[in-house]
Amino acid sequence: MTTTDSTPPDTVRQPDGGPVRKTEVPAKGGREKREGGVLNVFSHGMLVLWAFMVVMPLLWAVMTSFKDDNAIFSSPWSLPDKLHFDNWARAWTDANMSDYFLNTVLVVGGSLIGTLVLGSMAAYVLARFDFPGNRFIYFLFIGGMSFPIMLALVPLFYVVNNMGLLNTIHGLILVYVAYSLPFTVFFLTAFFRTLPTSVAEAAFVDGASHSRTFFQIMLPMAKPGLISVGIFNFLGQWNQYMLPTVLNTDPDKRVLTQGLVQLAAAQGYKGDWSGLFAGLVMAMLPVLAAYIIFQRQVVTGLTAGALK
């Protein structure tokens, strides 16, 4: 006669055959959950602290730009008694911030377009085609990222001067393009490698040329990467100070960073601090607006390679 095991369903067997109830086995899920909760609280606390350290100086600068000079020194942490919009008007007209803003828009706009066009074309070729010297050219661009710009200022000054491009808007645009190309090629090369090759092969089968395939098919597919690298280049070029200081000494062609330094230096000890803060906020707002508008595209472009 065959007997069946009558071990209760809530037990497990020991190696020697004796039953042990599952409730006697120590559970680790509760301890791991508590440790995870502590880690989440710590990480969120650090994020809140970091956000406070970043946002508070920006808010304080905006608040100070609407105060008068007496209120800035007597009550620096209080809200303005009234909004002094004349600070912004004075910085825009008397301090020539309008001219500096226009020069910066021309330089950064032209250099950003040139950087994205040339960088995307070079990155596409390096990512999609195998030819002798491919890796050498790629690592040459990588080497350009590690080269300190400080070491190139003096020879760059003489090169630009010999070409007749010193103190010109288009000369500064060309220098900005050359300065931004290494990072752009490095970023977009990795991005183009993540794009499917079947689409380009189908275009070639249909008789499309290489240029048409690039501009009409591959470049629209690389839009997230272009937006991401464009934002990074925009931030770097908009805040660039060293290159225009060396290569752009004409007062009529100064950019915003030069104008802010000139505004602070010209004031001396009896400066127009409210106008200076207004000019600072003017220079800061386009950068904040660009990142706020395109922040989702930036995150998409940075994570696209990992998601594919």
PDB file of C-alpha atoms in Angstrom, residues 4-285:
ATOM      1  CA  THR A   4       1.484   9.871   0.655  1.00  0.00           C
ATOM      2  CA  ASP A   5       3.465  12.615   2.323  1.00  0.00           C
ATOM      3  CA  SER A   6       1.306  14.505   4.791  1.00  0.00           C
ATOM      4  CA  THR A   7       3.647  17.489   5.160  1.00  0.00           C
ATOM      5  CA  PRO A   8       1.612  20.718   5.458  1.00  0.00           C
ATOM      6  CA  PRO A   9       1.780  22.990   2.400  1.00  0.00           C
ATOM      7  CA  ASP A  10       3.370  25.812   4.380  1.00  0.00           C
ATOM      8  CA  THR A  11       6.525  23.797   5.203  1.00  0.00           C
ATOM      9  CA  VAL A  12       9.778  22.981   3.448  1.00  0.00           C
ATOM     10  CA  ARG A  13      12.049  19.986   3.852  1.00  0.00           C
ATOM     11  CA  GLN A  14      15.404  20.039   5.613  1.00  0.00           C
ATOM     12  CA  PRO A  15      18.368  18.140   4.110  1.00  0.00           C
ATOM     13  CA  ASP A  16      17.811  15.360   6.668  1.00  0.00           C
ATOM     14  CA  GLY A  17      14.182  15.059   5.686  1.00  0.00           C
ATOM     15  CA  GLY A  18      12.587  16.825   8.638  1.00  0.00           C
ATOM     16  CA  PRO A  19       9.908  19.429   7.941  1.00  0.00           C
ATOM     17  CA  VAL A  20      10.571  23.052   8.746  1.00  0.00           C
ATOM     18  CA  ARG A  21       7.860  25.651   8.510  1.00  0.00           C
ATOM     19  CA  LYS A  22       8.402  28.507   6.110  1.00  0.00           C
ATOM     20  CA  THR A  23       7.682  31.009   8.838  1.00  0.00           C
ATOM     21  CA  GLU A  24      10.889  29.930  10.532  1.00  0.00           C
ATOM     22  CA  VAL A  25      13.055  30.943   7.509  1.00  0.00           C
ATOM     23  CA  PRO A  26      14.351  34.485   8.076  1.00  0.00           C
ATOM     24  CA  ALA A  27      13.121  36.903   5.396  1.00  0.00           C
ATOM     25  CA  LYS A  28      15.442  39.565   3.963  1.00  0.00           C
ATOM     26  CA  GLY A  29      12.864  41.512   1.981  1.00  0.00           C
ATOM     27  CA  GLY A  30      11.933  43.824   4.861  1.00  0.00           C
ATOM     28  CA  ARG A  31      15.540  44.782   5.619  1.00  0.00           C
ATOM     29  CA  GLU A  32      16.323  45.425   1.947  1.00  0.00           C
ATOM     30  CA  LYS A  33      13.187  47.529   1.651  1.00  0.00           C
ATOM     31  CA  ARG A  34      14.210  49.620   4.645  1.00  0.00           C
ATOM     32  CA  GLU A  35      17.724  50.089   3.235  1.00  0.00           C
ATOM     33  CA  GLY A  36      16.273  51.111  -0.133  1.00  0.00           C
ATOM     34  CA  GLY A  37      13.994  53.626   1.554  1.00  0.00           C
ATOM     35  CA  VAL A  38      16.913  55.188   3.456  1.00  0.00           C
ATOM     36  CA  LEU A  39      18.933  55.416   0.231  1.00  0.00           C
ATOM     37  CA  ASN A  40      16.036  57.064  -1.597  1.00  0.00           C
ATOM     38  CA  VAL A  41      15.592  59.625   1.173  1.00  0.00           C
ATOM     39  CA  PHE A  42      19.315  60.420   1.116  1.00  0.00           C
ATOM     40  CA  SER A  43      19.456  60.758  -2.684  1.00  0.00           C
ATOM     41  CA  HIS A  44      16.338  62.915  -2.828  1.00  0.00           C
ATOM     42  CA  GLY A  45      17.696  65.069  -0.027  1.00  0.00           C
ATOM     43  CA  MET A  46      20.930  65.646  -1.941  1.00  0.00           C
ATOM     44  CA  LEU A  47      18.966  66.522  -5.079  1.00  0.00           C
ATOM     45  CA  VAL A  48      16.871  69.039  -3.153  1.00  0.00           C
ATOM     46  CA  LEU A  49      20.029  70.566  -1.651  1.00  0.00           C
ATOM     47  CA  TRP A  50      21.694  70.778  -5.072  1.00  0.00           C
ATOM     48  CA  ALA A  51      18.584  72.367  -6.616  1.00  0.00           C
ATOM     49  CA  PHE A  52      18.500  74.916  -3.805  1.00  0.00           C
ATOM     50  CA  MET A  53      22.177  75.796  -4.346  1.00  0.00           C
ATOM     51  CA  VAL A  54      21.613  76.276  -8.078  1.00  0.00           C
ATOM     52  CA  VAL A  55      18.244  78.036  -8.092  1.00  0.00           C
ATOM     53  CA  MET A  56      18.735  80.453  -5.207  1.00  0.00           C
ATOM     54  CA  PRO A  57      21.606  82.468  -6.778  1.00  0.00           C
ATOM     55  CA  LEU A  58      19.592  82.781  -9.999  1.00  0.00           C
ATOM     56  CA  LEU A  59      16.499  83.985  -8.160  1.00  0.00           C
ATOM     57  CA  TRP A  60      18.596  86.390  -6.086  1.00  0.00           C
ATOM     58  CA  ALA A  61      20.164  87.885  -9.238  1.00  0.00           C
ATOM     59  CA  VAL A  62      16.744  88.359 -10.847  1.00  0.00           C
ATOM     60  CA  MET A  63      15.371  89.919  -7.664  1.00  0.00           C
ATOM     61  CA  THR A  64      18.363  92.252  -7.322  1.00  0.00           C
ATOM     62  CA  SER A  65      18.028  93.439 -10.918  1.00  0.00           C
ATOM     63  CA  PHE A  66      14.719  95.127  -9.950  1.00  0.00           C
ATOM     64  CA  LYS A  67      16.145  96.986  -6.922  1.00  0.00           C
ATOM     65  CA  ASP A  68      17.872 100.344  -6.708  1.00  0.00           C
ATOM     66  CA  ASP A  69      21.470 100.663  -5.533  1.00  0.00           C
ATOM     67  CA  ASN A  70      20.546 101.647  -1.967  1.00  0.00           C
ATOM     68  CA  ALA A  71      18.268  98.645  -1.516  1.00  0.00           C
ATOM     69  CA  ILE A  72      20.952  96.291  -2.860  1.00  0.00           C
ATOM     70  CA  PHE A  73      23.336  97.215  -0.015  1.00  0.00           C
ATOM     71  CA  SER A  74      20.853  97.991   2.772  1.00  0.00           C
ATOM     72  CA  SER A  75      18.588  94.938   2.359  1.00  0.00           C
ATOM     73  CA  PRO A  76      20.202  92.482  -0.055  1.00  0.00           C
ATOM     74  CA  TRP A  77      17.937  89.541   0.876  1.00  0.00           C
ATOM     75  CA  SER A  78      14.611  91.324   0.926  1.00  0.00           C
ATOM     76  CA  LEU A  79      12.151  91.685  -1.920  1.00  0.00           C
ATOM     77  CA  PRO A  80      12.250  94.964  -3.854  1.00  0.00           C
ATOM     78  CA  ASP A  81       9.862  97.648  -2.622  1.00  0.00           C
ATOM     79  CA  LYS A  82       8.840  98.179  -6.249  1.00  0.00           C
ATOM     80  CA  LEU A  83       9.971  96.909  -9.621  1.00  0.00           C
ATOM     81  CA  HIS A  84      12.591  99.266 -11.070  1.00  0.00           C
ATOM     82  CA  PHE A  85      12.292  98.525 -14.781  1.00  0.00           C
ATOM     83  CA  ASP A  86      14.489 101.538 -15.470  1.00  0.00           C
ATOM     84  CA  ASN A  87      17.483  99.346 -14.497  1.00  0.00           C
ATOM     85  CA  TRP A  88      16.847  97.175 -17.531  1.00  0.00           C
ATOM     86  CA  ALA A  89      16.276 100.150 -19.810  1.00  0.00           C
ATOM     87  CA  ARG A  90      19.483 101.804 -18.580  1.00  0.00           C
ATOM     88  CA  ALA A  91      21.521  98.633 -19.113  1.00  0.00           C
ATOM     89  CA  TRP A  92      20.000  98.071 -22.562  1.00  0.00           C
ATOM     90  CA  THR A  93      20.683 101.595 -23.862  1.00  0.00           C
ATOM     91  CA  ASP A  94      23.313 103.401 -21.780  1.00  0.00           C
ATOM     92  CA  ALA A  95      25.539 100.352 -21.261  1.00  0.00           C
ATOM     93  CA  ASN A  96      25.205  99.293 -24.932  1.00  0.00           C
ATOM     94  CA  MET A  97      23.878  95.880 -23.981  1.00  0.00           C
ATOM     95  CA  SER A  98      21.675  95.964 -27.076  1.00  0.00           C
ATOM     96  CA  ASP A  99      24.742  96.100 -29.342  1.00  0.00           C
ATOM     97  CA  TYR A 100      26.507  93.377 -27.382  1.00  0.00           C
ATOM     98  CA  PHE A 101      23.396  91.211 -27.508  1.00  0.00           C
ATOM     99  CA  LEU A 102      23.079  91.603 -31.273  1.00  0.00           C
ATOM    100  CA  ASN A 103      26.760  90.771 -31.828  1.00  0.00           C
ATOM    101  CA  THR A 104      26.429  87.679 -29.645  1.00  0.00           C
ATOM    102  CA  VAL A 105      23.347  86.483 -31.516  1.00  0.00           C
ATOM    103  CA  LEU A 106      25.146  86.882 -34.858  1.00  0.00           C
ATOM    104  CA  VAL A 107      28.298  85.109 -33.706  1.00  0.00           C
ATOM    105  CA  VAL A 108      26.612  82.259 -31.830  1.00  0.00           C
ATOM    106  CA  GLY A 109      23.903  81.781 -34.469  1.00  0.00           C
ATOM    107  CA  GLY A 110      26.384  81.576 -37.344  1.00  0.00           C
ATOM    108  CA  SER A 111      28.834  79.366 -35.475  1.00  0.00           C
ATOM    109  CA  LEU A 112      26.076  77.033 -34.249  1.00  0.00           C
ATOM    110  CA  ILE A 113      24.760  76.479 -37.773  1.00  0.00           C
ATOM    111  CA  GLY A 114      28.253  75.907 -39.136  1.00  0.00           C
ATOM    112  CA  THR A 115      29.170  73.560 -36.303  1.00  0.00           C
ATOM    113  CA  LEU A 116      26.076  71.389 -36.702  1.00  0.00           C
ATOM    114  CA  VAL A 117      26.321  71.187 -40.500  1.00  0.00           C
ATOM    115  CA  LEU A 118      30.039  70.416 -40.684  1.00  0.00           C
ATOM    116  CA  GLY A 119      30.049  68.258 -37.561  1.00  0.00           C
ATOM    117  CA  SER A 120      27.102  66.119 -38.658  1.00  0.00           C
ATOM    118  CA  MET A 121      28.593  65.563 -42.112  1.00  0.00           C
ATOM    119  CA  ALA A 122      31.972  64.529 -40.696  1.00  0.00           C
ATOM    120  CA  ALA A 123      30.366  62.328 -38.036  1.00  0.00           C
ATOM    121  CA  TYR A 124      28.150  60.586 -40.593  1.00  0.00           C
ATOM    122  CA  VAL A 125      31.112  59.710 -42.809  1.00  0.00           C
ATOM    123  CA  LEU A 126      33.214  58.494 -39.879  1.00  0.00           C
ATOM    124  CA  ALA A 127      30.346  56.397 -38.502  1.00  0.00           C
ATOM    125  CA  ARG A 128      29.051  54.834 -41.734  1.00  0.00           C
ATOM    126  CA  PHE A 129      32.001  54.385 -44.096  1.00  0.00           C
ATOM    127  CA  ASP A 130      35.212  52.408 -43.728  1.00  0.00           C
ATOM    128  CA  PHE A 131      38.205  53.898 -45.528  1.00  0.00           C
ATOM    129  CA  PRO A 132      41.950  54.180 -44.872  1.00  0.00           C
ATOM    130  CA  GLY A 133      42.568  56.749 -42.164  1.00  0.00           C
ATOM    131  CA  ASN A 134      39.069  56.592 -40.699  1.00  0.00           C
ATOM    132  CA  ARG A 135      40.221  55.855 -37.166  1.00  0.00           C
ATOM    133  CA  PHE A 136      43.121  58.291 -37.444  1.00  0.00           C
ATOM    134  CA  ILE A 137      40.781  61.165 -38.345  1.00  0.00           C
ATOM    135  CA  TYR A 138      38.378  60.160 -35.580  1.00  0.00           C
ATOM    136  CA  PHE A 139      41.099  60.136 -32.948  1.00  0.00           C
ATOM    137  CA  LEU A 140      42.398  63.417 -34.336  1.00  0.00           C
ATOM    138  CA  PHE A 141      39.052  64.967 -33.440  1.00  0.00           C
ATOM    139  CA  ILE A 142      39.224  63.300 -30.024  1.00  0.00           C
ATOM    140  CA  GLY A 143      42.673  64.829 -29.531  1.00  0.00           C
ATOM    141  CA  GLY A 144      41.210  68.236 -30.282  1.00  0.00           C
ATOM    142  CA  MET A 145      38.932  67.848 -27.268  1.00  0.00           C
ATOM    143  CA  SER A 146      41.893  67.335 -24.953  1.00  0.00           C
ATOM    144  CA  PHE A 147      43.980  70.212 -26.325  1.00  0.00           C
ATOM    145  CA  PRO A 148      43.948  73.204 -23.916  1.00  0.00           C
ATOM    146  CA  ILE A 149      42.671  76.318 -25.627  1.00  0.00           C
ATOM    147  CA  MET A 150      45.022  78.438 -23.525  1.00  0.00           C
ATOM    148  CA  LEU A 151      48.028  77.005 -25.385  1.00  0.00           C
ATOM    149  CA  ALA A 152      46.543  77.997 -28.756  1.00  0.00           C
ATOM    150  CA  LEU A 153      45.645  81.611 -28.003  1.00  0.00           C
ATOM    151  CA  VAL A 154      48.909  83.215 -29.103  1.00  0.00           C
ATOM    152  CA  PRO A 155      49.383  81.272 -32.372  1.00  0.00           C
ATOM    153  CA  LEU A 156      45.646  81.548 -33.036  1.00  0.00           C
ATOM    154  CA  PHE A 157      45.882  85.326 -32.712  1.00  0.00           C
ATOM    155  CA  TYR A 158      48.637  85.524 -35.328  1.00  0.00           C
ATOM    156  CA  VAL A 159      46.854  83.104 -37.683  1.00  0.00           C
ATOM    157  CA  VAL A 160      43.607  85.056 -37.530  1.00  0.00           C
ATOM    158  CA  ASN A 161      45.494  88.342 -37.907  1.00  0.00           C
ATOM    159  CA  ASN A 162      47.432  87.121 -40.967  1.00  0.00           C
ATOM    160  CA  MET A 163      44.162  86.017 -42.570  1.00  0.00           C
ATOM    161  CA  GLY A 164      42.669  89.463 -42.057  1.00  0.00           C
ATOM    162  CA  LEU A 165      39.916  88.137 -39.789  1.00  0.00           C
ATOM    163  CA  LEU A 166      40.897  89.884 -36.560  1.00  0.00           C
ATOM    164  CA  ASN A 167      38.144  92.014 -34.983  1.00  0.00           C
ATOM    165  CA  THR A 168      35.510  90.662 -37.385  1.00  0.00           C
ATOM    166  CA  ILE A 169      32.254  88.833 -36.758  1.00  0.00           C
ATOM    167  CA  HIS A 170      32.888  86.170 -39.402  1.00  0.00           C
ATOM    168  CA  GLY A 171      36.421  85.576 -38.099  1.00  0.00           C
ATOM    169  CA  LEU A 172      35.049  84.899 -34.628  1.00  0.00           C
ATOM    170  CA  ILE A 173      32.411  82.594 -36.133  1.00  0.00           C
ATOM    171  CA  LEU A 174      35.093  80.488 -37.844  1.00  0.00           C
ATOM    172  CA  VAL A 175      37.084  80.216 -34.618  1.00  0.00           C
ATOM    173  CA  TYR A 176      33.986  79.162 -32.676  1.00  0.00           C
ATOM    174  CA  VAL A 177      33.222  76.498 -35.303  1.00  0.00           C
ATOM    175  CA  ALA A 178      36.747  75.089 -35.083  1.00  0.00           C
ATOM    176  CA  TYR A 179      36.582  75.193 -31.285  1.00  0.00           C
ATOM    177  CA  SER A 180      33.272  73.263 -31.146  1.00  0.00           C
ATOM    178  CA  LEU A 181      33.848  70.680 -33.905  1.00  0.00           C
ATOM    179  CA  PRO A 182      35.780  68.045 -31.867  1.00  0.00           C
ATOM    180  CA  PHE A 183      33.040  67.532 -29.298  1.00  0.00           C
ATOM    181  CA  THR A 184      30.321  67.693 -31.969  1.00  0.00           C
ATOM    182  CA  VAL A 185      31.987  65.019 -34.126  1.00  0.00           C
ATOM    183  CA  PHE A 186      32.647  62.813 -31.089  1.00  0.00           C
ATOM    184  CA  PHE A 187      29.033  63.043 -29.911  1.00  0.00           C
ATOM    185  CA  LEU A 188      27.344  62.630 -33.298  1.00  0.00           C
ATOM    186  CA  THR A 189      29.610  59.800 -34.452  1.00  0.00           C
ATOM    187  CA  ALA A 190      28.384  57.659 -31.584  1.00  0.00           C
ATOM    188  CA  PHE A 191      24.799  58.730 -32.298  1.00  0.00           C
ATOM    189  CA  PHE A 192      24.919  57.927 -36.029  1.00  0.00           C
ATOM    190  CA  ARG A 193      26.205  54.424 -35.213  1.00  0.00           C
ATOM    191  CA  THR A 194      22.982  53.724 -33.308  1.00  0.00           C
ATOM    192  CA  LEU A 195      20.744  54.547 -36.291  1.00  0.00           C
ATOM    193  CA  PRO A 196      19.502  51.601 -38.398  1.00  0.00           C
ATOM    194  CA  THR A 197      21.417  51.017 -41.623  1.00  0.00           C
ATOM    195  CA  SER A 198      18.456  49.375 -43.391  1.00  0.00           C
ATOM    196  CA  VAL A 199      16.829  52.755 -44.096  1.00  0.00           C
ATOM    197  CA  ALA A 200      19.942  54.122 -45.796  1.00  0.00           C
ATOM    198  CA  GLU A 201      20.383  50.883 -47.759  1.00  0.00           C
ATOM    199  CA  ALA A 202      16.784  51.104 -48.973  1.00  0.00           C
ATOM    200  CA  ALA A 203      17.416  54.671 -50.128  1.00  0.00           C
ATOM    201  CA  PHE A 204      20.507  53.584 -52.055  1.00  0.00           C
ATOM    202  CA  VAL A 205      18.512  50.798 -53.711  1.00  0.00           C
ATOM    203  CA  ASP A 206      15.907  53.359 -54.807  1.00  0.00           C
ATOM    204  CA  GLY A 207      18.654  55.387 -56.477  1.00  0.00           C
ATOM    205  CA  ALA A 208      19.221  58.135 -53.891  1.00  0.00           C
ATOM    206  CA  SER A 209      22.677  59.703 -53.825  1.00  0.00           C
ATOM    207  CA  HIS A 210      24.828  59.895 -50.711  1.00  0.00           C
ATOM    208  CA  SER A 211      24.073  63.581 -50.188  1.00  0.00           C
ATOM    209  CA  ARG A 212      20.327  63.094 -50.606  1.00  0.00           C
ATOM    210  CA  THR A 213      20.338  60.104 -48.263  1.00  0.00           C
ATOM    211  CA  PHE A 214      22.177  62.131 -45.654  1.00  0.00           C
ATOM    212  CA  PHE A 215      20.146  65.343 -45.786  1.00  0.00           C
ATOM    213  CA  GLN A 216      16.677  63.872 -46.373  1.00  0.00           C
ATOM    214  CA  ILE A 217      16.829  60.603 -44.424  1.00  0.00           C
ATOM    215  CA  MET A 218      19.674  60.281 -41.943  1.00  0.00           C
ATOM    216  CA  LEU A 219      19.798  63.880 -40.741  1.00  0.00           C
ATOM    217  CA  PRO A 220      16.079  63.996 -39.766  1.00  0.00           C
ATOM    218  CA  MET A 221      16.529  60.695 -37.936  1.00  0.00           C
ATOM    219  CA  ALA A 222      19.412  62.255 -35.977  1.00  0.00           C
ATOM    220  CA  LYS A 223      17.296  65.199 -34.804  1.00  0.00           C
ATOM    221  CA  PRO A 224      17.453  64.281 -31.068  1.00  0.00           C
ATOM    222  CA  GLY A 225      21.233  64.080 -31.197  1.00  0.00           C
ATOM    223  CA  LEU A 226      21.491  67.346 -33.134  1.00  0.00           C
ATOM    224  CA  ILE A 227      19.336  69.153 -30.573  1.00  0.00           C
ATOM    225  CA  SER A 228      21.369  67.775 -27.674  1.00  0.00           C
ATOM    226  CA  VAL A 229      24.764  68.689 -29.077  1.00  0.00           C
ATOM    227  CA  GLY A 230      23.331  72.010 -30.292  1.00  0.00           C
ATOM    228  CA  ILE A 231      22.268  72.934 -26.757  1.00  0.00           C
ATOM    229  CA  PHE A 232      25.704  72.073 -25.364  1.00  0.00           C
ATOM    230  CA  ASN A 233      27.443  74.097 -28.057  1.00  0.00           C
ATOM    231  CA  PHE A 234      25.042  76.989 -27.538  1.00  0.00           C
ATOM    232  CA  LEU A 235      25.828  77.090 -23.834  1.00  0.00           C
ATOM    233  CA  GLY A 236      29.572  76.979 -24.420  1.00  0.00           C
ATOM    234  CA  GLN A 237      29.601  79.546 -27.212  1.00  0.00           C
ATOM    235  CA  TRP A 238      27.192  81.964 -25.535  1.00  0.00           C
ATOM    236  CA  ASN A 239      29.307  82.012 -22.349  1.00  0.00           C
ATOM    237  CA  GLN A 240      32.652  82.093 -24.174  1.00  0.00           C
ATOM    238  CA  TYR A 241      34.925  84.841 -22.871  1.00  0.00           C
ATOM    239  CA  MET A 242      38.544  83.963 -23.565  1.00  0.00           C
ATOM    240  CA  LEU A 243      38.378  83.703 -27.365  1.00  0.00           C
ATOM    241  CA  PRO A 244      36.518  86.996 -28.007  1.00  0.00           C
ATOM    242  CA  THR A 245      38.759  88.800 -25.533  1.00  0.00           C
ATOM    243  CA  VAL A 246      41.870  87.813 -27.509  1.00  0.00           C
ATOM    244  CA  LEU A 247      40.468  87.924 -31.043  1.00  0.00           C
ATOM    245  CA  ASN A 248      37.889  90.696 -30.790  1.00  0.00           C
ATOM    246  CA  THR A 249      39.324  93.940 -29.392  1.00  0.00           C
ATOM    247  CA  ASP A 250      37.072  96.290 -31.370  1.00  0.00           C
ATOM    248  CA  PRO A 251      34.650  98.002 -28.908  1.00  0.00           C
ATOM    249  CA  ASP A 252      31.893  98.032 -31.535  1.00  0.00           C
ATOM    250  CA  LYS A 253      32.030  94.252 -32.006  1.00  0.00           C
ATOM    251  CA  ARG A 254      32.122  93.106 -28.405  1.00  0.00           C
ATOM    252  CA  VAL A 255      29.927  90.208 -27.292  1.00  0.00           C
ATOM    253  CA  LEU A 256      27.888  89.962 -24.084  1.00  0.00           C
ATOM    254  CA  THR A 257      30.614  88.505 -21.898  1.00  0.00           C
ATOM    255  CA  GLN A 258      32.996  91.295 -22.891  1.00  0.00           C
ATOM    256  CA  GLY A 259      30.261  93.867 -22.388  1.00  0.00           C
ATOM    257  CA  LEU A 260      29.504  92.671 -18.852  1.00  0.00           C
ATOM    258  CA  VAL A 261      33.175  92.829 -17.879  1.00  0.00           C
ATOM    259  CA  GLN A 262      33.498  96.269 -19.433  1.00  0.00           C
ATOM    260  CA  LEU A 263      30.360  97.417 -17.597  1.00  0.00           C
ATOM    261  CA  ALA A 264      31.734  96.224 -14.252  1.00  0.00           C
ATOM    262  CA  ALA A 265      35.215  97.676 -14.853  1.00  0.00           C
ATOM    263  CA  ALA A 266      33.986 101.061 -16.068  1.00  0.00           C
ATOM    264  CA  GLN A 267      31.908 101.610 -12.942  1.00  0.00           C
ATOM    265  CA  GLY A 268      34.805 101.707 -10.500  1.00  0.00           C
ATOM    266  CA  TYR A 269      33.824 102.293  -6.891  1.00  0.00           C
ATOM    267  CA  LYS A 270      30.603 104.183  -7.644  1.00  0.00           C
ATOM    268  CA  GLY A 271      29.101 101.702  -9.993  1.00  0.00           C
ATOM    269  CA  ASP A 272      25.611 101.206 -11.274  1.00  0.00           C
ATOM    270  CA  TRP A 273      25.076  97.881  -9.528  1.00  0.00           C
ATOM    271  CA  SER A 274      21.403  97.649 -10.377  1.00  0.00           C
ATOM    272  CA  GLY A 275      22.202  98.131 -14.070  1.00  0.00           C
ATOM    273  CA  LEU A 276      24.967  95.540 -13.813  1.00  0.00           C
ATOM    274  CA  PHE A 277      22.600  92.934 -12.376  1.00  0.00           C
ATOM    275  CA  ALA A 278      20.052  93.770 -15.059  1.00  0.00           C
ATOM    276  CA  GLY A 279      22.679  93.188 -17.742  1.00  0.00           C
ATOM    277  CA  LEU A 280      23.679  89.934 -16.070  1.00  0.00           C
ATOM    278  CA  VAL A 281      20.101  88.668 -16.126  1.00  0.00           C
ATOM    279  CA  MET A 282      19.778  89.716 -19.777  1.00  0.00           C
ATOM    280  CA  ALA A 283      22.763  87.563 -20.657  1.00  0.00           C
ATOM    281  CA  MET A 284      21.432  84.675 -18.582  1.00  0.00           C
ATOM    282  CA  LEU A 285      17.833  84.519 -19.821  1.00  0.00           C
TER     283      LEU A 285
END
